[in-house]
PDB file of C-alpha atoms in Angstrom:
ATOM      1  CA  UNK A 507       2.365  -4.656  32.187  1.00 60.00           C
ATOM      2  CA  UNK A 508       4.620  -4.525  29.140  1.00 63.00           C
ATOM      3  CA  UNK A 509       6.863  -6.870  27.232  1.00 61.00           C
ATOM      4  CA  UNK A 510      10.101  -5.802  28.854  1.00 57.00           C
ATOM      5  CA  UNK A 511      13.455  -5.490  27.140  1.00 54.00           C
ATOM      6  CA  UNK A 512      15.246  -4.134  30.195  1.00 46.00           C
ATOM      7  CA  UNK A 513      18.726  -5.282  29.397  1.00 40.00           C
ATOM      8  CA  UNK A 514      21.085  -2.425  28.844  1.00 38.00           C
ATOM      9  CA  UNK A 515      22.228  -2.000  25.282  1.00 35.00           C
ATOM     10  CA  UNK A 516      24.574  -4.914  25.802  1.00 36.00           C
ATOM     11  CA  UNK A 517      21.580  -7.139  26.456  1.00 42.00           C
ATOM     12  CA  UNK A 518      20.295  -6.569  22.947  1.00 49.00           C
ATOM     13  CA  UNK A 519      23.419  -5.941  20.956  1.00 44.00           C
ATOM     14  CA  UNK A 520      26.727  -6.609  22.694  1.00 46.00           C
ATOM     15  CA  UNK A 521      28.407  -6.723  26.072  1.00 53.00           C
ATOM     16  CA  UNK A 522      29.203  -3.007  26.268  1.00 77.00           C
ATOM     17  CA  UNK A 523      26.947   0.071  26.007  1.00 87.00           C
ATOM     18  CA  UNK A 524      27.231   1.674  22.589  1.00 93.00           C
ATOM     19  CA  UNK A 525      25.930   4.798  20.893  1.00 95.00           C
ATOM     20  CA  UNK A 526      22.603   3.770  19.385  1.00 97.00           C
ATOM     21  CA  UNK A 527      20.181   5.136  16.814  1.00 97.00           C
ATOM     22  CA  UNK A 528      16.549   4.082  17.125  1.00 98.00           C
ATOM     23  CA  UNK A 529      14.772   4.341  13.775  1.00 98.00           C
ATOM     24  CA  UNK A 530      10.980   4.367  13.931  1.00 98.00           C
ATOM     25  CA  UNK A 531       8.719   3.055  11.175  1.00 97.00           C
ATOM     26  CA  UNK A 532       5.158   3.879  12.150  1.00 95.00           C
ATOM     27  CA  UNK A 533       1.923   3.164  10.300  1.00 92.00           C
ATOM     28  CA  UNK A 534       3.387   2.038   6.988  1.00 95.00           C
ATOM     29  CA  UNK A 535       0.035   0.538   5.902  1.00 93.00           C
ATOM     30  CA  UNK A 536       1.744  -1.400   3.108  1.00 95.00           C
ATOM     31  CA  UNK A 537      -0.752  -2.393   0.432  1.00 94.00           C
ATOM     32  CA  UNK A 538      -2.811   0.798   0.484  1.00 94.00           C
ATOM     33  CA  UNK A 539      -2.847   3.140  -2.496  1.00 94.00           C
ATOM     34  CA  UNK A 540      -2.420   6.164  -0.199  1.00 92.00           C
ATOM     35  CA  UNK A 541       0.547   4.551   1.583  1.00 95.00           C
ATOM     36  CA  UNK A 542       4.254   4.147   1.058  1.00 97.00           C
ATOM     37  CA  UNK A 543       4.900   1.510  -1.611  1.00 97.00           C
ATOM     38  CA  UNK A 544       8.272   0.401  -2.956  1.00 97.00           C
ATOM     39  CA  UNK A 545       9.142   1.917  -6.307  1.00 97.00           C
ATOM     40  CA  UNK A 546      11.901  -0.644  -6.743  1.00 96.00           C
ATOM     41  CA  UNK A 547      11.840  -4.422  -6.800  1.00 95.00           C
ATOM     42  CA  UNK A 548      14.555  -7.008  -6.381  1.00 94.00           C
ATOM     43  CA  UNK A 549      15.191  -8.714  -9.718  1.00 94.00           C
ATOM     44  CA  UNK A 550      18.107 -11.124 -10.134  1.00 92.00           C
ATOM     45  CA  UNK A 551      19.832  -9.672  -7.070  1.00 91.00           C
ATOM     46  CA  UNK A 552      19.435  -6.034  -8.164  1.00 93.00           C
ATOM     47  CA  UNK A 553      16.861  -3.424  -7.153  1.00 95.00           C
ATOM     48  CA  UNK A 554      15.268  -2.005 -10.280  1.00 96.00           C
ATOM     49  CA  UNK A 555      12.677   0.743 -10.750  1.00 96.00           C
ATOM     50  CA  UNK A 556       9.139  -0.422 -11.405  1.00 96.00           C
ATOM     51  CA  UNK A 557       9.062   1.580 -14.640  1.00 96.00           C
ATOM     52  CA  UNK A 558      11.897  -0.617 -15.937  1.00 96.00           C
ATOM     53  CA  UNK A 559      10.276  -3.958 -15.142  1.00 96.00           C
ATOM     54  CA  UNK A 560       6.607  -3.368 -15.965  1.00 96.00           C
ATOM     55  CA  UNK A 561       5.375  -2.577 -12.458  1.00 95.00           C
ATOM     56  CA  UNK A 562       4.860  -4.596  -9.299  1.00 96.00           C
ATOM     57  CA  UNK A 563       3.299  -8.013  -9.825  1.00 95.00           C
ATOM     58  CA  UNK A 564       0.108  -8.730  -7.881  1.00 95.00           C
ATOM     59  CA  UNK A 565      -2.168 -11.657  -8.722  1.00 94.00           C
ATOM     60  CA  UNK A 566      -5.086  -9.408  -9.650  1.00 90.00           C
ATOM     61  CA  UNK A 567      -2.999  -6.400 -10.688  1.00 90.00           C
ATOM     62  CA  UNK A 568      -0.081  -7.599 -12.769  1.00 91.00           C
ATOM     63  CA  UNK A 569       1.304  -4.138 -13.550  1.00 95.00           C
ATOM     64  CA  UNK A 570       0.913  -1.999 -10.420  1.00 94.00           C
ATOM     65  CA  UNK A 571       2.563   1.413 -10.698  1.00 96.00           C
ATOM     66  CA  UNK A 572       2.712   4.024  -7.960  1.00 96.00           C
ATOM     67  CA  UNK A 573       0.265   6.913  -8.223  1.00 94.00           C
ATOM     68  CA  UNK A 574       1.640  10.462  -8.198  1.00 93.00           C
ATOM     69  CA  UNK A 575       1.335  10.891  -4.438  1.00 93.00           C
ATOM     70  CA  UNK A 576       3.006   7.550  -3.800  1.00 95.00           C
ATOM     71  CA  UNK A 577       5.881   8.638  -6.036  1.00 96.00           C
ATOM     72  CA  UNK A 578       6.282  11.742  -3.838  1.00 95.00           C
ATOM     73  CA  UNK A 579       6.134   9.665  -0.648  1.00 96.00           C
ATOM     74  CA  UNK A 580       8.670   7.177  -2.027  1.00 97.00           C
ATOM     75  CA  UNK A 581      11.029  10.011  -2.918  1.00 97.00           C
ATOM     76  CA  UNK A 582      10.724  11.317   0.631  1.00 96.00           C
ATOM     77  CA  UNK A 583      11.323   7.821   2.011  1.00 97.00           C
ATOM     78  CA  UNK A 584      14.544   7.551   0.047  1.00 98.00           C
ATOM     79  CA  UNK A 585      15.668  10.876   1.557  1.00 97.00           C
ATOM     80  CA  UNK A 586      14.758   9.594   5.012  1.00 97.00           C
ATOM     81  CA  UNK A 587      16.821   6.446   4.439  1.00 98.00           C
ATOM     82  CA  UNK A 588      19.813   8.618   3.536  1.00 98.00           C
ATOM     83  CA  UNK A 589      19.166  10.572   6.732  1.00 97.00           C
ATOM     84  CA  UNK A 590      18.817   7.390   8.798  1.00 97.00           C
ATOM     85  CA  UNK A 591      22.060   5.997   7.408  1.00 97.00           C
ATOM     86  CA  UNK A 592      23.818   9.217   8.351  1.00 97.00           C
ATOM     87  CA  UNK A 593      22.271   9.234  11.841  1.00 96.00           C
ATOM     88  CA  UNK A 594      23.281   5.650  12.599  1.00 96.00           C
ATOM     89  CA  UNK A 595      26.831   6.036  11.337  1.00 95.00           C
ATOM     90  CA  UNK A 596      29.279   4.651  13.936  1.00 95.00           C
ATOM     91  CA  UNK A 597      26.291   3.540  16.040  1.00 96.00           C
ATOM     92  CA  UNK A 598      24.224   0.436  16.559  1.00 96.00           C
ATOM     93  CA  UNK A 599      20.827   0.584  14.859  1.00 97.00           C
ATOM     94  CA  UNK A 600      17.501  -0.473  16.292  1.00 97.00           C
ATOM     95  CA  UNK A 601      14.591  -0.478  13.821  1.00 98.00           C
ATOM     96  CA  UNK A 602      11.154  -0.383  15.466  1.00 98.00           C
ATOM     97  CA  UNK A 603       7.893  -0.875  13.585  1.00 96.00           C
ATOM     98  CA  UNK A 604       5.238   0.603  15.861  1.00 95.00           C
ATOM     99  CA  UNK A 605       2.133  -0.953  14.354  1.00 91.00           C
ATOM    100  CA  UNK A 606      -0.085  -1.050  11.266  1.00 91.00           C
ATOM    101  CA  UNK A 607       2.616  -2.548   9.104  1.00 94.00           C
ATOM    102  CA  UNK A 608       0.045  -3.433   6.414  1.00 94.00           C
ATOM    103  CA  UNK A 609      -3.232  -1.847   5.328  1.00 88.00           C
ATOM    104  CA  UNK A 610      -5.336  -5.010   5.438  1.00 85.00           C
ATOM    105  CA  UNK A 611      -8.714  -5.344   3.741  1.00 81.00           C
ATOM    106  CA  UNK A 612     -11.303  -3.543   5.831  1.00 78.00           C
ATOM    107  CA  UNK A 613     -14.537  -1.557   5.736  1.00 74.00           C
ATOM    108  CA  UNK A 614     -14.984  -2.184   2.019  1.00 75.00           C
ATOM    109  CA  UNK A 615     -12.111   0.129   1.124  1.00 83.00           C
ATOM    110  CA  UNK A 616     -11.195   0.445  -2.549  1.00 81.00           C
ATOM    111  CA  UNK A 617      -7.841   2.127  -1.810  1.00 87.00           C
ATOM    112  CA  UNK A 618      -5.787  -1.053  -2.077  1.00 90.00           C
ATOM    113  CA  UNK A 619      -3.006  -2.139  -4.406  1.00 90.00           C
ATOM    114  CA  UNK A 620      -4.030  -5.698  -3.562  1.00 94.00           C
ATOM    115  CA  UNK A 621      -6.765  -7.232  -1.421  1.00 93.00           C
ATOM    116  CA  UNK A 622      -4.514 -10.198  -0.649  1.00 94.00           C
ATOM    117  CA  UNK A 623      -3.121 -10.030   2.892  1.00 94.00           C
ATOM    118  CA  UNK A 624      -0.368 -12.436   1.873  1.00 95.00           C
ATOM    119  CA  UNK A 625       0.700 -10.131  -0.953  1.00 96.00           C
ATOM    120  CA  UNK A 626       0.615  -7.094   1.352  1.00 95.00           C
ATOM    121  CA  UNK A 627       2.844  -8.940   3.816  1.00 96.00           C
ATOM    122  CA  UNK A 628       5.276  -9.976   1.079  1.00 96.00           C
ATOM    123  CA  UNK A 629       5.511  -6.389  -0.181  1.00 97.00           C
ATOM    124  CA  UNK A 630       6.079  -5.098   3.335  1.00 97.00           C
ATOM    125  CA  UNK A 631       8.860  -7.608   3.940  1.00 97.00           C
ATOM    126  CA  UNK A 632      10.579  -6.697   0.692  1.00 97.00           C
ATOM    127  CA  UNK A 633      10.262  -3.018   1.657  1.00 97.00           C
ATOM    128  CA  UNK A 634      11.897  -3.629   5.027  1.00 97.00           C
ATOM    129  CA  UNK A 635      14.661  -5.752   3.522  1.00 97.00           C
ATOM    130  CA  UNK A 636      15.373  -2.909   1.093  1.00 97.00           C
ATOM    131  CA  UNK A 637      15.352  -0.506   4.060  1.00 98.00           C
ATOM    132  CA  UNK A 638      17.889  -2.624   5.921  1.00 97.00           C
ATOM    133  CA  UNK A 639      20.165  -2.628   2.894  1.00 97.00           C
ATOM    134  CA  UNK A 640      19.880   1.144   2.466  1.00 97.00           C
ATOM    135  CA  UNK A 641      20.685   1.997   6.095  1.00 97.00           C
ATOM    136  CA  UNK A 642      23.606  -0.449   6.212  1.00 96.00           C
ATOM    137  CA  UNK A 643      21.900  -2.822   8.649  1.00 96.00           C
ATOM    138  CA  UNK A 644      24.645  -4.914  10.220  1.00 94.00           C
ATOM    139  CA  UNK A 645      25.171  -7.984  12.352  1.00 91.00           C
ATOM    140  CA  UNK A 646      24.235  -6.963  15.879  1.00 91.00           C
ATOM    141  CA  UNK A 647      21.584  -4.466  14.760  1.00 96.00           C
ATOM    142  CA  UNK A 648      18.014  -5.320  15.709  1.00 96.00           C
ATOM    143  CA  UNK A 649      14.431  -4.978  14.498  1.00 97.00           C
ATOM    144  CA  UNK A 650      11.363  -4.995  16.777  1.00 97.00           C
ATOM    145  CA  UNK A 651       7.693  -5.251  15.784  1.00 97.00           C
ATOM    146  CA  UNK A 652       4.734  -3.918  17.733  1.00 96.00           C
ATOM    147  CA  UNK A 653       1.116  -4.886  17.184  1.00 95.00           C
ATOM    148  CA  UNK A 654      -1.097  -2.380  15.413  1.00 90.00           C
ATOM    149  CA  UNK A 655      -4.841  -2.008  14.896  1.00 87.00           C
ATOM    150  CA  UNK A 656      -6.550  -5.385  14.654  1.00 87.00           C
ATOM    151  CA  UNK A 657      -8.837  -4.155  11.857  1.00 82.00           C
ATOM    152  CA  UNK A 658      -5.800  -3.449   9.679  1.00 84.00           C
ATOM    153  CA  UNK A 659      -3.303  -6.139  10.567  1.00 82.00           C
ATOM    154  CA  UNK A 660      -5.057  -8.872  12.534  1.00 84.00           C
ATOM    155  CA  UNK A 661      -2.151 -10.761  14.106  1.00 87.00           C
ATOM    156  CA  UNK A 662       0.083 -10.532  11.048  1.00 89.00           C
ATOM    157  CA  UNK A 663       2.817  -8.431  12.656  1.00 93.00           C
ATOM    158  CA  UNK A 664       3.749 -11.550  14.588  1.00 94.00           C
ATOM    159  CA  UNK A 665       4.322 -13.484  11.355  1.00 95.00           C
ATOM    160  CA  UNK A 666       6.062 -10.522   9.701  1.00 96.00           C
ATOM    161  CA  UNK A 667       8.414 -10.235  12.663  1.00 96.00           C
ATOM    162  CA  UNK A 668       9.213 -13.941  12.482  1.00 97.00           C
ATOM    163  CA  UNK A 669      10.073 -13.742   8.784  1.00 97.00           C
ATOM    164  CA  UNK A 670      12.330 -10.721   9.346  1.00 97.00           C
ATOM    165  CA  UNK A 671      14.070 -12.367  12.308  1.00 96.00           C
ATOM    166  CA  UNK A 672      12.814  -9.626  14.621  1.00 97.00           C
ATOM    167  CA  UNK A 673      13.257  -9.624  18.401  1.00 96.00           C
ATOM    168  CA  UNK A 674      11.691 -12.728  19.930  1.00 95.00           C
ATOM    169  CA  UNK A 675       9.741 -12.042  23.112  1.00 93.00           C
ATOM    170  CA  UNK A 676       9.284 -14.466  26.006  1.00 89.00           C
ATOM    171  CA  UNK A 677       6.634 -16.969  24.994  1.00 89.00           C
ATOM    172  CA  UNK A 678       7.923 -17.134  21.433  1.00 93.00           C
ATOM    173  CA  UNK A 679       6.092 -14.193  19.832  1.00 94.00           C
ATOM    174  CA  UNK A 680       7.806 -11.822  17.403  1.00 96.00           C
ATOM    175  CA  UNK A 681       5.570  -8.818  18.138  1.00 95.00           C
ATOM    176  CA  UNK A 682       4.119  -7.207  21.257  1.00 95.00           C
ATOM    177  CA  UNK A 683       1.409  -4.691  22.101  1.00 94.00           C
ATOM    178  CA  UNK A 684       3.514  -2.656  24.538  1.00 95.00           C
ATOM    179  CA  UNK A 685       7.239  -2.712  25.236  1.00 96.00           C
ATOM    180  CA  UNK A 686       9.449  -1.171  27.878  1.00 95.00           C
ATOM    181  CA  UNK A 687      12.818  -0.742  26.221  1.00 96.00           C
ATOM    182  CA  UNK A 688      15.923   0.252  28.141  1.00 95.00           C
ATOM    183  CA  UNK A 689      18.831   1.508  26.045  1.00 95.00           C
ATOM    184  CA  UNK A 690      21.965   2.607  27.862  1.00 95.00           C
ATOM    185  CA  UNK A 691      19.882   3.400  30.932  1.00 94.00           C
ATOM    186  CA  UNK A 692      17.228   5.436  29.102  1.00 96.00           C
ATOM    187  CA  UNK A 693      13.747   3.900  29.448  1.00 97.00           C
ATOM    188  CA  UNK A 694      11.291   4.076  26.533  1.00 97.00           C
ATOM    189  CA  UNK A 695       7.654   2.968  26.668  1.00 97.00           C
ATOM    190  CA  UNK A 696       6.382   2.193  23.179  1.00 97.00           C
ATOM    191  CA  UNK A 697       2.920   1.179  21.990  1.00 96.00           C
ATOM    192  CA  UNK A 698       0.669   1.818  18.990  1.00 92.00           C
ATOM    193  CA  UNK A 699      -2.420   3.695  20.156  1.00 91.00           C
ATOM    194  CA  UNK A 700      -1.785   6.698  22.365  1.00 90.00           C
ATOM    195  CA  UNK A 701      -2.736  10.327  22.650  1.00 91.00           C
ATOM    196  CA  UNK A 702      -3.561  12.692  19.790  1.00 88.00           C
ATOM    197  CA  UNK A 703      -1.634  15.919  19.344  1.00 88.00           C
ATOM    198  CA  UNK A 704      -4.826  17.979  19.412  1.00 86.00           C
ATOM    199  CA  UNK A 705      -5.440  21.314  17.745  1.00 82.00           C
ATOM    200  CA  UNK A 706      -4.177  24.795  18.460  1.00 79.00           C
ATOM    201  CA  UNK A 707      -4.153  26.498  20.933  1.00 86.00           C
ATOM    202  CA  UNK A 708      -4.154  23.352  23.092  1.00 88.00           C
ATOM    203  CA  UNK A 709      -1.893  21.282  20.878  1.00 91.00           C
ATOM    204  CA  UNK A 710       0.217  18.847  22.862  1.00 88.00           C
ATOM    205  CA  UNK A 711      -1.635  19.360  26.129  1.00 93.00           C
ATOM    206  CA  UNK A 712      -3.161  15.867  26.226  1.00 94.00           C
ATOM    207  CA  UNK A 713       0.259  14.277  25.682  1.00 94.00           C
ATOM    208  CA  UNK A 714       1.851  16.424  28.413  1.00 95.00           C
ATOM    209  CA  UNK A 715      -0.986  15.537  30.784  1.00 95.00           C
ATOM    210  CA  UNK A 716      -0.416  11.862  29.987  1.00 96.00           C
ATOM    211  CA  UNK A 717       3.227  12.192  31.040  1.00 97.00           C
ATOM    212  CA  UNK A 718       2.124  13.726  34.343  1.00 97.00           C
ATOM    213  CA  UNK A 719      -0.415  10.940  34.851  1.00 97.00           C
ATOM    214  CA  UNK A 720       2.169   8.225  34.131  1.00 97.00           C
ATOM    215  CA  UNK A 721       4.737   9.763  36.451  1.00 97.00           C
ATOM    216  CA  UNK A 722       2.309   9.760  39.384  1.00 96.00           C
ATOM    217  CA  UNK A 723       1.095   6.282  38.440  1.00 96.00           C
ATOM    218  CA  UNK A 724       4.661   4.985  38.564  1.00 96.00           C
ATOM    219  CA  UNK A 725       5.246   6.796  41.859  1.00 95.00           C
ATOM    220  CA  UNK A 726       2.154   5.123  43.361  1.00 95.00           C
ATOM    221  CA  UNK A 727       3.086   1.687  41.964  1.00 95.00           C
ATOM    222  CA  UNK A 728       6.768   2.034  42.939  1.00 96.00           C
ATOM    223  CA  UNK A 729       7.814   1.649  39.306  1.00 94.00           C
ATOM    224  CA  UNK A 730      10.421   3.573  37.349  1.00 95.00           C
ATOM    225  CA  UNK A 731       8.739   6.162  35.103  1.00 96.00           C
ATOM    226  CA  UNK A 732       9.734   6.221  31.429  1.00 97.00           C
ATOM    227  CA  UNK A 733      12.018   8.896  30.041  1.00 97.00           C
ATOM    228  CA  UNK A 734      10.203   8.775  26.706  1.00 98.00           C
ATOM    229  CA  UNK A 735       6.691   7.609  25.775  1.00 98.00           C
ATOM    230  CA  UNK A 736       6.163   6.837  22.087  1.00 98.00           C
ATOM    231  CA  UNK A 737       2.989   6.067  20.148  1.00 97.00           C
ATOM    232  CA  UNK A 738       1.672   6.301  16.602  1.00 94.00           C
ATOM    233  CA  UNK A 739      -1.711   5.564  15.046  1.00 87.00           C
ATOM    234  CA  UNK A 740      -3.029   9.128  14.692  1.00 88.00           C
ATOM    235  CA  UNK A 741      -0.790  10.174  11.747  1.00 85.00           C
ATOM    236  CA  UNK A 742      -0.112  13.589  13.317  1.00 89.00           C
ATOM    237  CA  UNK A 743       3.414  13.906  14.766  1.00 92.00           C
ATOM    238  CA  UNK A 744       4.154  15.916  17.875  1.00 94.00           C
ATOM    239  CA  UNK A 745       6.767  16.165  20.632  1.00 97.00           C
ATOM    240  CA  UNK A 746       5.492  17.117  24.083  1.00 96.00           C
ATOM    241  CA  UNK A 747       7.546  17.499  27.255  1.00 97.00           C
ATOM    242  CA  UNK A 748       6.765  17.690  30.958  1.00 96.00           C
ATOM    243  CA  UNK A 749       9.052  18.522  33.853  1.00 97.00           C
ATOM    244  CA  UNK A 750       8.590  16.233  36.853  1.00 96.00           C
ATOM    245  CA  UNK A 751       8.503  17.514  40.455  1.00 95.00           C
ATOM    246  CA  UNK A 752      12.068  16.207  40.726  1.00 94.00           C
ATOM    247  CA  UNK A 753      13.150  18.352  37.778  1.00 94.00           C
ATOM    248  CA  UNK A 754      13.557  15.550  35.233  1.00 94.00           C
ATOM    249  CA  UNK A 755      12.246  16.025  31.701  1.00 96.00           C
ATOM    250  CA  UNK A 756       9.855  13.433  30.268  1.00 98.00           C
ATOM    251  CA  UNK A 757       9.095  13.272  26.549  1.00 98.00           C
ATOM    252  CA  UNK A 758       6.020  12.134  24.638  1.00 97.00           C
ATOM    253  CA  UNK A 759       6.549  11.474  20.927  1.00 98.00           C
ATOM    254  CA  UNK A 760       3.635  10.949  18.550  1.00 96.00           C
ATOM    255  CA  UNK A 761       5.200   9.462  15.463  1.00 97.00           C
ATOM    256  CA  UNK A 762       4.581  10.438  11.840  1.00 95.00           C
ATOM    257  CA  UNK A 763       3.002   7.816   9.606  1.00 95.00           C
ATOM    258  CA  UNK A 764       3.803   6.681   6.075  1.00 94.00           C
ATOM    259  CA  UNK A 765       0.244   7.015   4.819  1.00 90.00           C
ATOM    260  CA  UNK A 766      -1.398  10.009   3.195  1.00 86.00           C
ATOM    261  CA  UNK A 767      -5.056  10.754   3.890  1.00 77.00           C
ATOM    262  CA  UNK A 768      -7.466   8.005   2.949  1.00 72.00           C
ATOM    263  CA  UNK A 769     -10.961   8.659   1.610  1.00 72.00           C
ATOM    264  CA  UNK A 770     -12.264   8.233   5.173  1.00 73.00           C
ATOM    265  CA  UNK A 771      -9.848  10.876   6.499  1.00 74.00           C
ATOM    266  CA  UNK A 772     -10.599  13.278   3.659  1.00 73.00           C
ATOM    267  CA  UNK A 773     -14.327  12.926   4.341  1.00 73.00           C
ATOM    268  CA  UNK A 774     -14.135  13.259   8.108  1.00 74.00           C
ATOM    269  CA  UNK A 775     -11.068  15.442   8.730  1.00 75.00           C
ATOM    270  CA  UNK A 776     -10.686  17.606   5.639  1.00 75.00           C
ATOM    271  CA  UNK A 777      -8.825  20.477   7.348  1.00 74.00           C
ATOM    272  CA  UNK A 778      -6.365  18.365   9.347  1.00 78.00           C
ATOM    273  CA  UNK A 779      -2.803  18.417   8.060  1.00 78.00           C
ATOM    274  CA  UNK A 780      -1.281  15.001   7.451  1.00 82.00           C
ATOM    275  CA  UNK A 781       2.492  14.604   7.480  1.00 87.00           C
ATOM    276  CA  UNK A 782       4.469  11.510   6.537  1.00 94.00           C
ATOM    277  CA  UNK A 783       8.032  10.909   7.570  1.00 96.00           C
ATOM    278  CA  UNK A 784      10.587   9.451   9.948  1.00 97.00           C
ATOM    279  CA  UNK A 785      11.538   9.965  13.584  1.00 97.00           C
ATOM    280  CA  UNK A 786      14.954   9.037  14.955  1.00 98.00           C
ATOM    281  CA  UNK A 787      16.142   8.987  18.565  1.00 98.00           C
ATOM    282  CA  UNK A 788      19.849   8.816  19.368  1.00 97.00           C
ATOM    283  CA  UNK A 789      21.003   7.536  22.749  1.00 97.00           C
ATOM    284  CA  UNK A 790      24.664   7.800  23.618  1.00 97.00           C
ATOM    285  CA  UNK A 791      26.611   5.079  25.387  1.00 95.00           C
ATOM    286  CA  UNK A 792      26.390   7.156  28.563  1.00 94.00           C
ATOM    287  CA  UNK A 793      22.582   7.413  28.306  1.00 95.00           C
ATOM    288  CA  UNK A 794      22.292  10.909  26.821  1.00 96.00           C
ATOM    289  CA  UNK A 795      19.076  11.394  24.844  1.00 97.00           C
ATOM    290  CA  UNK A 796      18.994  13.297  21.543  1.00 97.00           C
ATOM    291  CA  UNK A 797      15.632  13.687  19.786  1.00 97.00           C
ATOM    292  CA  UNK A 798      16.088  15.414  16.406  1.00 97.00           C
ATOM    293  CA  UNK A 799      13.102  16.916  14.635  1.00 96.00           C
ATOM    294  CA  UNK A 800      11.286  14.375  12.448  1.00 95.00           C
ATOM    295  CA  UNK A 801      11.906  14.526   8.714  1.00 96.00           C
ATOM    296  CA  UNK A 802       8.454  15.332   7.316  1.00 95.00           C
ATOM    297  CA  UNK A 803       6.561  15.726   4.067  1.00 93.00           C
ATOM    298  CA  UNK A 804       3.191  17.527   4.238  1.00 82.00           C
ATOM    299  CA  UNK A 805       0.158  16.381   2.326  1.00 77.00           C
ATOM    300  CA  UNK A 806      -1.656  18.642  -0.100  1.00 72.00           C
ATOM    301  CA  UNK A 807      -3.978  20.743   2.073  1.00 71.00           C
ATOM    302  CA  UNK A 808      -6.728  21.351  -0.455  1.00 73.00           C
ATOM    303  CA  UNK A 809      -7.451  21.486  -4.153  1.00 78.00           C
ATOM    304  CA  UNK A 810      -6.939  25.146  -5.082  1.00 81.00           C
ATOM    305  CA  UNK A 811      -9.471  26.781  -7.404  1.00 88.00           C
ATOM    306  CA  UNK A 812      -8.940  30.341  -8.647  1.00 90.00           C
ATOM    307  CA  UNK A 813     -11.640  32.066 -10.637  1.00 88.00           C
TER     308      UNK A 813
END
């Protein structure tokens, strides 16, 4: 059913369970002009601001500078990296990219820093290497890649994972569509496309119903139900819970993205509120689950006109 990483924390990191921070990177869409883009580049072993080095070098855009919204998103990303470094202090770190690592070249979109998939991949890899440096990524820490939307990424998350020395699944792939991850006894199901948060007053109901459905499915199939279900894709974060008939609490997390509204989203969902940011889950060595609130930055809701 899923690519299974059912070893306890020792199976991934070391021989003994250890306090662990799971850092989620969902829907980065690297290469899009509405997405997170590095505002620094590695030059002669040092990360320097793009303003100091004449921009990011793309074949058909030799001086790419971030637009004003990207500058805001990058500033928020830097804050999130500080937060992530603080969260993972004295813990093992597990970085998980939950799909749509790059924007791709699709539907005739003009909102691209580069149309080259190779260049998008290279930028994404440099972004993640910078991220690892900023969060003090250490020997024994791990990165896992999940497959995103084929229209955006094709099968490139597999090659990205290989280049970043990500977790290698049975069969030799470096990305998977669906993983069952056990950390210190806590079971997480993670995949890209899941439920939407919905709108008020029924916000979160679909996710809670999904937890109920999965619990009974696992009961029928004699499988262990997950403690946490995690998906991305919809760019609208939410945390839903459901109490099982046995009194256990199940969680459904819809992750925030790192992409502001595209032209398509502005045309079709003008009143929806987009939030970019980071979600962290901490799991203690004894299996205790801590789910802090995500660190979010809201998009601009509308252009305000006063007459």
